[in-house]
Coordinates of C-alpha atoms and ligand atoms in Angstrom, one line a residue:
M1 CA 215.9 43.4 117.3
Q2 CA 218.3 43.9 114.4
E3 CA 219.2 47.5 113.2
P4 CA 217.6 48.5 110.1
T5 CA 220.0 49.2 107.5
D6 CA 219.9 52.0 104.0
S7 CA 218.9 49.0 101.7
L8 CA 217.7 45.4 102.1
E9 CA 218.8 42.2 99.6
I10 CA 215.8 40.4 98.1
S11 CA 215.7 37.1 96.3
V12 CA 212.9 36.8 94.3
W13 CA 211.9 33.8 93.0
R14 CA 211.6 34.2 88.8
G15 CA 210.1 31.9 86.2
D16 CA 207.0 29.1 85.2
A17 CA 205.3 25.9 85.3
T18 CA 208.6 25.1 83.4
G19 CA 211.1 26.2 86.5
G20 CA 212.6 29.3 87.0
G21 CA 215.3 30.2 89.4
H22 CA 216.1 33.4 91.9
I23 CA 217.1 36.6 91.5
I24 CA 218.5 39.4 93.5
Y25 CA 217.3 43.0 93.8
Q26 CA 218.6 45.9 96.2
V27 CA 215.8 47.5 97.8
P28 CA 215.5 50.7 100.2
R29 CA 214.1 50.3 103.3
Q30 CA 211.5 52.4 105.0
P31 CA 209.8 52.8 108.3
S32 CA 207.2 50.5 108.4
Q33 CA 207.8 48.7 105.1
T34 CA 205.7 45.0 104.5
I35 CA 206.8 42.2 101.9
L36 CA 204.1 43.6 99.8
D37 CA 206.2 47.0 99.8
V38 CA 209.1 45.7 99.1
V39 CA 207.7 43.4 96.2
T40 CA 205.7 46.5 94.4
W41 CA 208.4 49.0 94.5
I42 CA 210.8 46.1 92.6
Q43 CA 207.8 45.5 90.3
R44 CA 207.6 49.5 89.7
E45 CA 211.1 50.7 90.2
Q46 CA 213.8 47.6 88.9
D47 CA 211.3 45.1 86.7
P48 CA 208.0 45.5 85.1
Q49 CA 207.4 41.8 84.7
L50 CA 207.6 40.7 87.6
A51 CA 204.1 38.8 88.5
Y52 CA 202.3 39.2 91.8
R53 CA 198.9 39.2 93.0
F54 CA 197.2 41.5 95.5
S55 CA 194.4 43.5 95.8
C56 CA 193.0 44.6 99.5
R57 CA 196.1 45.8 100.9
V58 CA 194.5 45.3 104.8
G59 CA 194.0 41.6 105.1
M60 CA 190.9 41.3 103.7
C61 CA 190.9 39.6 100.4
G62 CA 193.8 36.5 101.2
S63 CA 195.4 37.1 97.6
C64 CA 198.7 37.9 98.8
A65 CA 200.4 35.4 100.1
M66 CA 203.5 34.0 99.4
M67 CA 206.6 32.7 100.9
V68 CA 208.5 34.6 102.8
N69 CA 212.4 32.7 104.6
G70 CA 210.5 29.4 103.7
I71 CA 207.4 30.6 105.6
P72 CA 203.9 31.5 104.2
R73 CA 202.4 34.8 105.0
W74 CA 200.0 37.4 104.1
T75 CA 202.5 40.0 102.4
C76 CA 200.3 42.8 103.3
R77 CA 200.4 42.4 106.6
T78 CA 203.8 41.5 107.4
H79 CA 206.4 44.3 108.4
V80 CA 210.2 43.8 106.7
Q81 CA 211.0 44.0 110.4
K82 CA 209.3 41.0 111.8
V83 CA 210.6 38.5 109.1
V84 CA 214.3 40.5 108.0
Q85 CA 216.9 38.2 108.2
D86 CA 221.1 39.7 108.2
N87 CA 218.8 42.2 105.8
Q88 CA 217.8 39.5 103.3
L89 CA 214.8 38.1 102.4
T90 CA 213.8 35.2 100.2
I91 CA 210.4 35.4 98.6
E92 CA 208.9 33.2 96.7
P93 CA 205.5 31.8 95.1
L94 CA 202.7 30.0 97.5
R95 CA 204.2 26.0 98.3
N96 CA 201.7 23.3 96.9
L97 CA 200.2 25.0 94.3
P98 CA 201.2 25.1 90.4
V99 CA 202.9 28.1 89.3
I100 CA 201.4 30.3 86.5
K101 CA 204.3 32.9 86.8
D102 CA 206.9 33.9 89.6
L103 CA 204.5 34.5 92.9
V104 CA 201.7 34.2 91.3
C105 CA 199.9 30.5 92.2
D106 CA 197.3 28.9 90.0
M107 CA 194.6 28.7 93.1
S108 CA 192.1 26.6 90.2
E109 CA 192.9 22.9 92.5
F110 CA 192.3 24.7 95.8
F111 CA 189.3 25.8 95.2
T112 CA 188.2 22.7 93.3
K113 CA 188.5 20.9 97.2
W114 CA 186.2 23.4 98.7
K115 CA 183.5 22.4 96.6
A116 CA 184.5 18.9 96.8
A117 CA 185.0 19.2 100.0
G118 CA 181.2 21.0 100.2
G119 CA 182.2 24.2 100.3
Q120 CA 178.8 26.4 99.3
F121 CA 176.3 26.8 101.6
M122 CA 172.7 25.1 100.6
P123 CA 170.3 26.8 102.3
R124 CA 166.9 24.8 103.9
K125 CA 164.8 27.6 103.2
T126 CA 164.1 30.5 100.5
R127 CA 164.1 33.8 100.5
Q128 CA 160.3 34.1 100.8
D129 CA 160.5 31.9 103.8
P130 CA 160.3 34.3 107.2
V131 CA 164.4 34.3 108.8
E132 CA 165.5 31.7 110.9
P133 CA 165.8 33.1 114.0
L134 CA 169.7 32.0 115.1
L135 CA 170.6 31.4 119.1
P136 CA 174.5 32.9 118.6
D137 CA 175.6 31.3 121.9
S138 CA 174.0 28.1 121.0
P139 CA 177.1 25.6 120.9
K140 CA 176.7 24.7 117.0
R141 CA 176.4 28.1 115.9
A142 CA 179.5 28.8 118.2
A143 CA 181.6 26.0 116.2
A144 CA 180.5 27.4 113.5
N145 CA 181.7 31.3 114.1
A146 CA 185.1 29.8 115.1
A147 CA 186.2 28.8 111.8
I148 CA 183.8 31.2 109.7
E149 CA 186.5 34.3 109.1
C150 CA 188.7 32.6 106.6
I151 CA 189.8 34.7 103.8
N152 CA 190.9 31.5 101.5
C153 CA 194.3 32.6 101.4
A154 CA 196.1 29.2 101.3
I155 CA 198.6 29.8 103.7
C156 CA 197.2 27.2 106.3
Y157 CA 197.4 24.9 102.6
A158 CA 201.2 25.5 101.4
A159 CA 202.0 25.0 105.6
C160 CA 201.1 21.1 105.1
D161 CA 203.1 18.2 104.4
V162 CA 200.3 15.9 104.3
V163 CA 199.2 17.5 101.1
T164 CA 202.8 17.9 99.7
W165 CA 202.4 14.2 100.4
N166 CA 199.2 13.3 99.0
P167 CA 197.8 15.9 96.8
G168 CA 194.4 14.5 96.5
Y169 CA 193.7 15.2 100.4
L170 CA 191.3 18.1 100.6
G171 CA 193.5 20.1 102.8
P172 CA 193.0 22.4 105.8
A173 CA 191.0 25.4 104.1
A174 CA 188.3 23.4 102.6
L175 CA 187.8 21.0 105.4
N176 CA 187.5 24.0 107.8
R177 CA 185.0 25.7 106.0
A178 CA 183.3 21.6 105.6
W179 CA 183.3 21.9 109.3
S180 CA 181.5 25.2 109.5
L181 CA 178.9 24.0 107.0
L182 CA 178.6 21.4 109.0
N183 CA 177.4 23.3 112.0
D184 CA 175.3 25.8 110.2
E185 CA 171.7 24.4 110.9
R186 CA 170.0 26.6 108.3
D187 CA 172.0 24.3 105.8
S188 CA 170.4 21.6 104.4
G189 CA 173.7 19.7 102.2
Q190 CA 175.2 17.7 104.9
Q191 CA 174.7 13.9 103.9
A192 CA 176.9 15.0 100.7
R193 CA 179.2 16.9 103.3
L194 CA 179.9 14.4 105.3
E195 CA 180.5 11.7 102.7
A196 CA 183.0 14.2 101.2
I197 CA 184.7 14.9 104.7
A198 CA 184.9 11.5 105.4
S199 CA 186.2 10.5 102.3
D200 CA 189.3 9.2 101.1
A201 CA 190.5 12.1 100.4
G202 CA 189.0 13.5 103.7
C203 CA 189.8 14.5 106.9
H204 CA 191.7 11.2 108.1
N205 CA 194.3 12.0 106.3
C206 CA 195.4 15.0 108.4
H207 CA 198.4 14.0 111.1
S208 CA 197.0 16.6 113.4
H209 CA 200.9 18.3 113.0
A210 CA 198.7 21.9 113.5
N211 CA 201.1 24.1 110.8
C212 CA 197.9 24.8 109.8
T213 CA 196.9 26.5 113.1
T214 CA 200.3 27.6 113.2
Y215 CA 200.2 29.8 110.5
C216 CA 196.8 31.1 109.6
P217 CA 197.0 34.2 109.6
N218 CA 193.4 34.9 111.2
E219 CA 194.0 32.9 114.1
L220 CA 191.8 30.2 112.8
N221 CA 192.4 26.7 113.9
P222 CA 191.9 24.2 111.0
S223 CA 193.7 21.6 112.9
A224 CA 190.7 21.6 115.9
S225 CA 187.9 22.3 113.0
I226 CA 189.6 18.5 111.2
A227 CA 189.5 17.0 115.0
G228 CA 185.7 17.9 114.3
L229 CA 185.1 16.1 111.7
K230 CA 186.9 13.0 112.6
R231 CA 184.7 12.9 115.7
L232 CA 181.9 13.4 113.5
A233 CA 182.4 10.7 111.0
A234 CA 182.9 8.4 113.6
R235 CA 179.4 9.1 115.3
A236 CA 178.0 8.8 112.2
V237 CA 179.8 5.4 111.4
F238 CA 177.7 4.0 114.5
T239 CA 174.5 5.9 114.1
G240 CA 175.0 4.1 110.3
N241 CA 174.6 7.9 108.5
L242 CA 178.1 6.4 106.9
Ligands
SF4_1 S1 196.8 19.6 111.2 FE1 196.3 18.4 109.5 S2 195.3 19.9 108.3 FE2 196.7 20.9 109.0 S3 199.1 21.4 108.8 FE3 198.9 19.4 109.6 S4 198.1 17.7 108.4 FE4 197.6 19.2 107.3
SF4_2 S1 192.2 28.9 107.5 FE1 193.2 30.7 107.4 S2 195.4 30.6 106.8 FE2 193.5 28.2 105.5 S3 192.8 29.7 103.8 FE3 191.5 30.1 105.6 S4 192.6 32.6 106.3 FE4 193.9 31.3 105.0
FES3 S1 195.9 41.7 100.0 FE1 194.3 41.3 100.3 S2 194.8 40.4 102.6 FE2 196.8 41.4 101.0

């Protein structure tokens, strides 16, 4: 393990949709310092115009994701000590999303794809109906639960080469969400969701190389969810539902 020194050399991408480049900052090293602490220090002490996004600072909101030394990470939960190399760090906006300014990406296309994949819960019952009992250990509930704790950070989306090659691909987060809902027995939107995930933009684009799963900070497995979608789509073809 590398010995801490007093100062870090931080290369931060600055710019906007028309282009940009890296600027180097010297940042004092602190105990238990996170990448988000580093970015915040630069903005408060050296460059108030640096744009970045965060909210909860405890790994719940998903808004602080950035590329750190080329890897997509949640910066509020990533300690400098874990990722620093020769006292240097490179911090850039998330890959595969348009840049608005500096470290802030435009998330519109990410959430548009959630919608296109049928990512909204469509209840079968109204609030006037009695609450439906759900067996927590049913196989469908277990599958839904395994995919449900997504914080919309887009780290998997930034890690996916297929999104880079085919920007129309719905991507791992939207498909993981669709898998969770396709296993939710309270939902009424299954046919439209099935058609969305089996479309040209859907699960069959996935090459199963699992970068999404490798980097998901919440230890979800979008790659396994997409494999489940492929099985579901194949079954639907044979049963005449697609
Ligand atoms: S497993 Fe599929 S969704 Fe995940 S990173 Fe690879 S191609 Fe993308
Ligand atoms: S699946 Fe994981 S990496 Fe992808 S958006 Fe959700 S929490 Fe983030
Ligand atoms: S600031 Fe909310 S997850 Fe990092």
